[in-house]
PDB file of C-alpha atoms in Angstrom:
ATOM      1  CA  UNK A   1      56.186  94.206  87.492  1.00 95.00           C
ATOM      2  CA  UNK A   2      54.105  97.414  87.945  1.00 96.00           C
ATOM      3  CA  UNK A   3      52.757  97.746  91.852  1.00 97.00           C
ATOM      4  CA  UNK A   4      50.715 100.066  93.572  1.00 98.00           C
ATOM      5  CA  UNK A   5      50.293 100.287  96.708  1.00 98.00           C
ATOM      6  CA  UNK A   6      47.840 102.612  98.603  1.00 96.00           C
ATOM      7  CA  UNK A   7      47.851 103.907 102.211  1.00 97.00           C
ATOM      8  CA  UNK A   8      46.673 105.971 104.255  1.00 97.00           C
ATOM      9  CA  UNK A   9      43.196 105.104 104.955  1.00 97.00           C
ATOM     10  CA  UNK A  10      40.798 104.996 108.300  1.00 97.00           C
ATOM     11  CA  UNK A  11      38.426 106.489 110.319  1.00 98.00           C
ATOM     12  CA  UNK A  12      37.690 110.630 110.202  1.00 98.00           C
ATOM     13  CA  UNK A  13      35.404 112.583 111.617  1.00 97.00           C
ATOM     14  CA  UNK A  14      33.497 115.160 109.482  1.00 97.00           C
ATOM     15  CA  UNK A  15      35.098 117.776 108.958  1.00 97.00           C
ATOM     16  CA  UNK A  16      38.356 116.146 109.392  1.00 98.00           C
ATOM     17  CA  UNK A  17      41.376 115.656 107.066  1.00 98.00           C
ATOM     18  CA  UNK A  18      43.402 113.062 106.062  1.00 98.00           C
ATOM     19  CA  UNK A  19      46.434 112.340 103.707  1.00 98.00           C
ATOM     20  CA  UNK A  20      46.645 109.028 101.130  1.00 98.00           C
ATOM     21  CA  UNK A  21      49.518 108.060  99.547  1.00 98.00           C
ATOM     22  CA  UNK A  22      50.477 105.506  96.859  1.00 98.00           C
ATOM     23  CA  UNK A  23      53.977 103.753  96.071  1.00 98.00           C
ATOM     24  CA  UNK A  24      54.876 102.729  92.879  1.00 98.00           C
ATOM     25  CA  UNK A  25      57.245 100.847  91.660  1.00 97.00           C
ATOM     26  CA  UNK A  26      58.313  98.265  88.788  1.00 97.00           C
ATOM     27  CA  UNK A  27      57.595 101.462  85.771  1.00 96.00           C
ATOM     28  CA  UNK A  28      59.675 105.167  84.907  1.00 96.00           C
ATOM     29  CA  UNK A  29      57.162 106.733  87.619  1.00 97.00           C
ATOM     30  CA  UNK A  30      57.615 110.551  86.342  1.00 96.00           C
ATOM     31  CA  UNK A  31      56.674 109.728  82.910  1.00 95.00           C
ATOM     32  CA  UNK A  32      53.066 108.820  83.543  1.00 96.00           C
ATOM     33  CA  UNK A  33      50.112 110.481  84.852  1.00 96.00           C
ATOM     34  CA  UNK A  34      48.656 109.278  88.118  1.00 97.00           C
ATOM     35  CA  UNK A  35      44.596 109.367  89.202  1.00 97.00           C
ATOM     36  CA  UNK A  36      42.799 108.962  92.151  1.00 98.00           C
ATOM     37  CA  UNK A  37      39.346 107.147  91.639  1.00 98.00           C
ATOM     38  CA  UNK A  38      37.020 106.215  94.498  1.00 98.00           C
ATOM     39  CA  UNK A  39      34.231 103.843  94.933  1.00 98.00           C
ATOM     40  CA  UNK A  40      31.772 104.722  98.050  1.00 98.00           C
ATOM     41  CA  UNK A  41      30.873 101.051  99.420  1.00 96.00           C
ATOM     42  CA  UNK A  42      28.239  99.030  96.974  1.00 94.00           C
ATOM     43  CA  UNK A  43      28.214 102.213  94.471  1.00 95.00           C
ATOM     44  CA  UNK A  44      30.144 102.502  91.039  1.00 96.00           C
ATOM     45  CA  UNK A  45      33.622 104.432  90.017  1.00 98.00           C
ATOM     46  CA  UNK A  46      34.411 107.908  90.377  1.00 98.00           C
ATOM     47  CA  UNK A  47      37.366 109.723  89.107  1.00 98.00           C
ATOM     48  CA  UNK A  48      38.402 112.171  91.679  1.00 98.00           C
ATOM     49  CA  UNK A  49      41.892 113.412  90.570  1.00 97.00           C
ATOM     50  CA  UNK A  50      44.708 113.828  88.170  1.00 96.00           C
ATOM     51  CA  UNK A  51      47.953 115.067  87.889  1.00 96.00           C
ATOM     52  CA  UNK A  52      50.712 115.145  85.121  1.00 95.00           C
ATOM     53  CA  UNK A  53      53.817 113.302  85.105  1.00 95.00           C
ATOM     54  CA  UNK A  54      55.661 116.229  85.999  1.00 96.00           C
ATOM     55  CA  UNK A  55      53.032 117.456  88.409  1.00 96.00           C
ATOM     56  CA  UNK A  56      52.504 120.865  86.709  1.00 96.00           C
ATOM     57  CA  UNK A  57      49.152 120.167  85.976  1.00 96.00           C
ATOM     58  CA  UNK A  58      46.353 119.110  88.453  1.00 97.00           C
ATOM     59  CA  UNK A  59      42.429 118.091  87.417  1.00 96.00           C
ATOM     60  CA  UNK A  60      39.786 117.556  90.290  1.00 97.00           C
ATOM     61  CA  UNK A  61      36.089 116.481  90.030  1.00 97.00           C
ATOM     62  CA  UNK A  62      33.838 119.398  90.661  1.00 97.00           C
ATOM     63  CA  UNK A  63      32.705 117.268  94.381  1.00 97.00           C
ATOM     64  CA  UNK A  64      36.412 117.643  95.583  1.00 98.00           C
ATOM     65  CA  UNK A  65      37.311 120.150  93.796  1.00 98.00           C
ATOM     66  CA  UNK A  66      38.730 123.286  96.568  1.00 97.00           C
ATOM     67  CA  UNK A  67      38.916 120.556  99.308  1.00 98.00           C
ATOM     68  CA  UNK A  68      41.205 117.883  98.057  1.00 98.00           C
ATOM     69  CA  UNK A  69      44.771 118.271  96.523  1.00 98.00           C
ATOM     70  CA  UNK A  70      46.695 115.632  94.824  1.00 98.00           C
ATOM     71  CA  UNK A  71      50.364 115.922  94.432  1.00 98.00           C
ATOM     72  CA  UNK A  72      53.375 113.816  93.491  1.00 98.00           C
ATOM     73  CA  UNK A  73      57.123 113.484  94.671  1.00 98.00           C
ATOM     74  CA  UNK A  74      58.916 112.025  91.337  1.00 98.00           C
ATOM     75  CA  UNK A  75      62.099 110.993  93.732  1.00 97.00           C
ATOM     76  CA  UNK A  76      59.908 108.614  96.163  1.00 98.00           C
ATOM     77  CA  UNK A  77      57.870 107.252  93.256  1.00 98.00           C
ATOM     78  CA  UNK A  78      55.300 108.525  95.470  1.00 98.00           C
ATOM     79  CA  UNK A  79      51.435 109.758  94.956  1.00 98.00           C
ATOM     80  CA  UNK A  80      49.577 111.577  97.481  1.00 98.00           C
ATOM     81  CA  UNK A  81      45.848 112.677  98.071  1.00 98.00           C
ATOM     82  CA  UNK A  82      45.078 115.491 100.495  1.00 98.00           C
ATOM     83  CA  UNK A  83      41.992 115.368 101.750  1.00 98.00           C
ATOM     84  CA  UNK A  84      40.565 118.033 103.887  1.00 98.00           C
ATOM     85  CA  UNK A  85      36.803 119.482 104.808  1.00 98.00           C
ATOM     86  CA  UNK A  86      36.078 115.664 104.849  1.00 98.00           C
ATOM     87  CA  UNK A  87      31.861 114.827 104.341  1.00 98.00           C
ATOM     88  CA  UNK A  88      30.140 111.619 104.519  1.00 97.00           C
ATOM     89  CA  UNK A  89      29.436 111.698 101.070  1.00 97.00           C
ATOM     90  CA  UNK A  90      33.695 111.044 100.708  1.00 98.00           C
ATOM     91  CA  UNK A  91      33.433 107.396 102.589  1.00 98.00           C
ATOM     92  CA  UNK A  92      34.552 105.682  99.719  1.00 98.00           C
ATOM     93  CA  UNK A  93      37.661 103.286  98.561  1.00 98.00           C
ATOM     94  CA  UNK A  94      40.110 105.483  96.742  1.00 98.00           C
ATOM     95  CA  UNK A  95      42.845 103.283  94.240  1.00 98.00           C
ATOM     96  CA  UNK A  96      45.481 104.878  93.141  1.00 98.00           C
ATOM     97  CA  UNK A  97      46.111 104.177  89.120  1.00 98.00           C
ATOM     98  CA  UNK A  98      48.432 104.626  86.683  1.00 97.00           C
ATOM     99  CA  UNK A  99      47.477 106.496  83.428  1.00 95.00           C
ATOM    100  CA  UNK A 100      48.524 104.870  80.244  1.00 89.00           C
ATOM    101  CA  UNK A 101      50.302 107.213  78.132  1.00 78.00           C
ATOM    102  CA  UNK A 102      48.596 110.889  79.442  1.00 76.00           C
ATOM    103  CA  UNK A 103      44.856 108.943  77.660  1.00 83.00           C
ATOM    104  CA  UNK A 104      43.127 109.421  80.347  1.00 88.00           C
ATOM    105  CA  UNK A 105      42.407 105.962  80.959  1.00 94.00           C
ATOM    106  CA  UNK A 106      44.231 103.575  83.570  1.00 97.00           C
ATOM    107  CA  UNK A 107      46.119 100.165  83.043  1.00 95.00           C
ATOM    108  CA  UNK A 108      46.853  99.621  86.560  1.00 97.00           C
ATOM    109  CA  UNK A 109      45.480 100.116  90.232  1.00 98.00           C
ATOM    110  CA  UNK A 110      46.651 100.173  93.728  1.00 98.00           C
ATOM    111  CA  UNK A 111      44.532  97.888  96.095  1.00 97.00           C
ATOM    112  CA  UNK A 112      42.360 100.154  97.242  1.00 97.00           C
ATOM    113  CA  UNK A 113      42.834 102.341 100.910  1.00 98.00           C
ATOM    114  CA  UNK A 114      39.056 102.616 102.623  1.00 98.00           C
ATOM    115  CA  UNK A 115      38.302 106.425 104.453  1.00 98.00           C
ATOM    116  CA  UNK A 116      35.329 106.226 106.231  1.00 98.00           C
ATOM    117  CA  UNK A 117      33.869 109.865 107.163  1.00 98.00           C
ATOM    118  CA  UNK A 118      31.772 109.513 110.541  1.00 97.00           C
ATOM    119  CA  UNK A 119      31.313 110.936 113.782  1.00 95.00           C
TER     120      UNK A 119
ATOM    121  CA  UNK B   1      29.624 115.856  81.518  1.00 96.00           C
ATOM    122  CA  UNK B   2      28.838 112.917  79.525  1.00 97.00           C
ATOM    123  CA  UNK B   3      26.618 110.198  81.488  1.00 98.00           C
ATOM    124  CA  UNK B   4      27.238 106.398  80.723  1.00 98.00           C
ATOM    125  CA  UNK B   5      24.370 104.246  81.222  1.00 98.00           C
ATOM    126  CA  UNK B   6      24.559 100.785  81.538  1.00 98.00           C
ATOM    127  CA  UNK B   7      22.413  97.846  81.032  1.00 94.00           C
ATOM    128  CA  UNK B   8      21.335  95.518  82.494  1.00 96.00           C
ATOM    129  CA  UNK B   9      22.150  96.286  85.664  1.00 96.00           C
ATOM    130  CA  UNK B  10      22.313  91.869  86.116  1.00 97.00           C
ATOM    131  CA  UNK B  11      22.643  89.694  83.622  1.00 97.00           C
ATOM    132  CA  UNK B  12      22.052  86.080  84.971  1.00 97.00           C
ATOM    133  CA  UNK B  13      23.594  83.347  82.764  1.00 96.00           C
ATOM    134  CA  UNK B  14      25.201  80.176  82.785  1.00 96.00           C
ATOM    135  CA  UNK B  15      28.843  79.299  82.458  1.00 96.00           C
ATOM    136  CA  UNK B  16      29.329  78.674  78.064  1.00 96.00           C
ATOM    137  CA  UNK B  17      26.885  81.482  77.279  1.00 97.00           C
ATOM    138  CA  UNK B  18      27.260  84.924  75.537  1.00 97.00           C
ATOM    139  CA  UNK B  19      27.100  88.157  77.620  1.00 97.00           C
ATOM    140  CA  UNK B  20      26.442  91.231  75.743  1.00 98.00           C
ATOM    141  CA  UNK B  21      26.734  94.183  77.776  1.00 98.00           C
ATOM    142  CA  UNK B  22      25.585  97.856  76.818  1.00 98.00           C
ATOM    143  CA  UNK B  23      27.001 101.175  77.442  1.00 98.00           C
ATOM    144  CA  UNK B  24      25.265 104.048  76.001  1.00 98.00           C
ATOM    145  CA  UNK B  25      26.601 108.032  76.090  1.00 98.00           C
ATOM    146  CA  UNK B  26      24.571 111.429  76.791  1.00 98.00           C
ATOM    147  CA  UNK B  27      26.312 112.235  73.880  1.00 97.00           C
ATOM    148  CA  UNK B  28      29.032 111.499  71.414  1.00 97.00           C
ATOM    149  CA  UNK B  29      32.465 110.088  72.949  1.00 97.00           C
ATOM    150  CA  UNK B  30      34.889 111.021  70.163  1.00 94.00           C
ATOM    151  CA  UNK B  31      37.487 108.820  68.896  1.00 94.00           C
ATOM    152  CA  UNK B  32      36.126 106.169  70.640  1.00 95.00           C
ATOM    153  CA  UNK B  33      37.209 106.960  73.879  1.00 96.00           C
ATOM    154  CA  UNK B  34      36.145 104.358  75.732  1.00 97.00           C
ATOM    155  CA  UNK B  35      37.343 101.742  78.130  1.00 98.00           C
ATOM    156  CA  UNK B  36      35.904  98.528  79.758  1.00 98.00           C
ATOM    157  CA  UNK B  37      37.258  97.537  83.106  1.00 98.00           C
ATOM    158  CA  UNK B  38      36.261  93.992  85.257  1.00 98.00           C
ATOM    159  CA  UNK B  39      35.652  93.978  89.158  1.00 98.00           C
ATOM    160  CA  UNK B  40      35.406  91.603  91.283  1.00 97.00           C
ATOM    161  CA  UNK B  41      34.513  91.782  95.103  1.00 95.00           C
ATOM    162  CA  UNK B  42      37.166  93.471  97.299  1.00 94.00           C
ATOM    163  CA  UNK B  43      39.590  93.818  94.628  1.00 97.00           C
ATOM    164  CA  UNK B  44      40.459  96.993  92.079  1.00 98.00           C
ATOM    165  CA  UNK B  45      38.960  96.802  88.479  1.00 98.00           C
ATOM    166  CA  UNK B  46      40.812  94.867  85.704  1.00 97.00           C
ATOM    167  CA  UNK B  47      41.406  97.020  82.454  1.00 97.00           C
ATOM    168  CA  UNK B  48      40.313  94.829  79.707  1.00 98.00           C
ATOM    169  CA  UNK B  49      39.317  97.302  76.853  1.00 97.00           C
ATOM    170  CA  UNK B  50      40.502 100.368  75.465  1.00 96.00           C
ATOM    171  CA  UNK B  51      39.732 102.536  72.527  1.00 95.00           C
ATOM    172  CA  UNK B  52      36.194 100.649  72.438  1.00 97.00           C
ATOM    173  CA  UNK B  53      37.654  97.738  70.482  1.00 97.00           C
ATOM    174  CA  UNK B  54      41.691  97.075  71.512  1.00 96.00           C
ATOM    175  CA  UNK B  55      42.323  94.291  74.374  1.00 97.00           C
ATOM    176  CA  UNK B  56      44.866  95.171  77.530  1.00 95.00           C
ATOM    177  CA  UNK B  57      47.796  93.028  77.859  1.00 93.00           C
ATOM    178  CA  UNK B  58      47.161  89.245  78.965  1.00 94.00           C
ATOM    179  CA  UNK B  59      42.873  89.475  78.371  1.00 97.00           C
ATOM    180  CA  UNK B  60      41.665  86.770  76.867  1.00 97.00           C
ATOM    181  CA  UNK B  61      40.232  87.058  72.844  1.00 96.00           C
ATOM    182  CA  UNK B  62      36.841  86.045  74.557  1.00 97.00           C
ATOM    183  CA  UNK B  63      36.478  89.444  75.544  1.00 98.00           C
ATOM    184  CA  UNK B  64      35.538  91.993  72.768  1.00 98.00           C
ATOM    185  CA  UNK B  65      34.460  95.278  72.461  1.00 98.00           C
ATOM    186  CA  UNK B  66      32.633  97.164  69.899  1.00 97.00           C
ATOM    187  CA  UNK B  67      31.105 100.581  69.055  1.00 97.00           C
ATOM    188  CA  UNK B  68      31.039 104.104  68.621  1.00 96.00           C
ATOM    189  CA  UNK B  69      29.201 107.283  68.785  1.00 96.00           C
ATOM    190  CA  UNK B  70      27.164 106.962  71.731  1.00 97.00           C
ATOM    191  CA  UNK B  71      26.658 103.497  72.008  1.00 98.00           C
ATOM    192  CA  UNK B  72      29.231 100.856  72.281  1.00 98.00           C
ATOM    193  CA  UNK B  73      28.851  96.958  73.484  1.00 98.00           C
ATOM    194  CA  UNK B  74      31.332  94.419  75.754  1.00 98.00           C
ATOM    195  CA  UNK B  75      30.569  90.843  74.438  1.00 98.00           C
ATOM    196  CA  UNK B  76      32.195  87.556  76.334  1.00 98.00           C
ATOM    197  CA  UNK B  77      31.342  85.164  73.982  1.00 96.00           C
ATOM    198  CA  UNK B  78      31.689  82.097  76.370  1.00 96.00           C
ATOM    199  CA  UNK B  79      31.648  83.098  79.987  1.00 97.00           C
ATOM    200  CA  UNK B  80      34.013  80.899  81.764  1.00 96.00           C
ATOM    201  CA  UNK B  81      33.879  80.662  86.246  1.00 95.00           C
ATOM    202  CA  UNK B  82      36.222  83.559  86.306  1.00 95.00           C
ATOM    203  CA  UNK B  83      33.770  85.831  83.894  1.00 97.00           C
ATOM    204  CA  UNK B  84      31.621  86.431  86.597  1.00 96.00           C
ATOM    205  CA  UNK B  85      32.013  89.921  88.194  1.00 97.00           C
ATOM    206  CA  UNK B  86      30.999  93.943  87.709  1.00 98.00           C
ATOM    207  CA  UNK B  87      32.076  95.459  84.562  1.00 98.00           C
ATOM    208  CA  UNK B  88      32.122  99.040  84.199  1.00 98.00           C
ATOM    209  CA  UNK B  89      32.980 101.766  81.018  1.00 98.00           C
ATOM    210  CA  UNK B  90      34.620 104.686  81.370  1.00 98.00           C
ATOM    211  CA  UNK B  91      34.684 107.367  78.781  1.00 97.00           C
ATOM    212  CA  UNK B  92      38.104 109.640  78.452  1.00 96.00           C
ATOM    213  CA  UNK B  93      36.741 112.136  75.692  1.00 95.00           C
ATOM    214  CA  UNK B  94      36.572 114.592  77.821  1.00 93.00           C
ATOM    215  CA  UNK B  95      36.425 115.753  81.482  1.00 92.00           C
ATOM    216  CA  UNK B  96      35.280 115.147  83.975  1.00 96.00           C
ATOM    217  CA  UNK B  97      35.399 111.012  82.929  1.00 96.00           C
ATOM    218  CA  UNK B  98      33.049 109.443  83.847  1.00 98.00           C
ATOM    219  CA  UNK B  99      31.681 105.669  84.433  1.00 98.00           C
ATOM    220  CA  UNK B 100      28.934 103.668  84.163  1.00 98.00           C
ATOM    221  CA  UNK B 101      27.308 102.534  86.890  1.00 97.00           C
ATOM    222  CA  UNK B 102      28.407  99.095  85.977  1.00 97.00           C
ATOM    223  CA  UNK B 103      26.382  95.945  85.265  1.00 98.00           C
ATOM    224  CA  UNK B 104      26.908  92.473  87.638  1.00 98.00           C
ATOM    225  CA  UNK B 105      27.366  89.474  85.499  1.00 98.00           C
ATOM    226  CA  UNK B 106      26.109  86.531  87.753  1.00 96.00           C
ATOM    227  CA  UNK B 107      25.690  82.831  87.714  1.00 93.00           C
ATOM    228  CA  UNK B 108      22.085  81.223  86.502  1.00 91.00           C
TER     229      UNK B 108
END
């Protein structure tokens, strides 16, 4: 059984940073692509971030793009968000979710971990 | 970066009725890049379309989706309790992807 689970979430001030990360299990975790999408409370979906199975290639959203940095550690079956120069406007759930087949569309999501940017 | 609008924003219907939901692109999504995805509240979406027209593992045959070009359609041809949620598409034809901005099914 695929799982996701994300982590990492909380409370930041602006400006601040913080790190998510997301465990997989139950799938061959290097051979897919992994996303980050967010969802800013009562608003729709945004992809934020990409990266290959391998991890050689990285793809942001122009609104995190130079701020956030996602990255992947193939022996911990392990995704991971870095978030820094953190605005309101990033408040948001972010799921984790697996990318079927490099498409560029996802079969299956963490939970969800809420960052909430405020002073 | 192609815009997916969505209508309505609520449909209001009765448990046994059709939904037909709309997606519509800024412009052309090629090979029918697009996916439909089910939320409900405090949980991750669902997938339950890809390709415009090809159902995810375990969705039920009530769901379908149809489409291409621009404009592409989810139809539930008899919503059932569990129907009722936020469905979104997402387009993959090219970055950045996108989504709609979703439309609530809720109960009459």
């Amino acid at each position: 059984e695929v799982q996701l689970l994300d982590s990492g979430g909380g409370l930041v001030q602006p400006g601040g940073s913080r790190r998510l990360s997301c465990g997989a299990s139950g799938f061959t975790f290097r051979t897919y692509a992994m996303s980050w999408v967010r969802q800013a409370p009562g608003k729709g979906l945004e992809w934020v971030s990409s990266i290959s199975g391998r991890g050689d290639k990285t793809y942001y959203a122009d609104s995190v793009k130079g701020r956030f940095t996602i990255s992947r550690d193939n022996s911990r079956n392990t995704l991971s968000l870095q978030m820094n120069s953190l605005r309101a406007a990033d408040t948001a759930v972010y799921y984790c979710a697996k990318e079927k087949d490099s498409s560029g569309w996802w079969d299956y999501w963490g939970q969800g971990t809420l960052v909430t940017v405020s002073s | 970066e192609i815009v997916l609008t969505q209508s309505p924003g609520t449909l209001s219907l009765s448990p046994g009725e059709r939904a037909t939901l709309s997606c519509r692109a800024s412009q052309t999504v090629t090979k029918n890049n697009l996916a439909w995805y089910q939320q409900k509240p405090g949980q991750a979406p669902r997938l339950l379309i890809y390709g415009a027209s090809n159902r995810a593992i375990d969705i039920p045959d009530r769901f379908s989706g149809s489409g291409s070009g621009t404009d592409f359609t989810l139809t539930i041809s008899r919503l059932e309790p569990d129907d009722f949620a936020v469905y979104h598409c997402q387009q993959y034809s090219s970055t950045p992807l996108t989504f709609g901005g979703g439309t609530k099914v809720e109960i009459k």
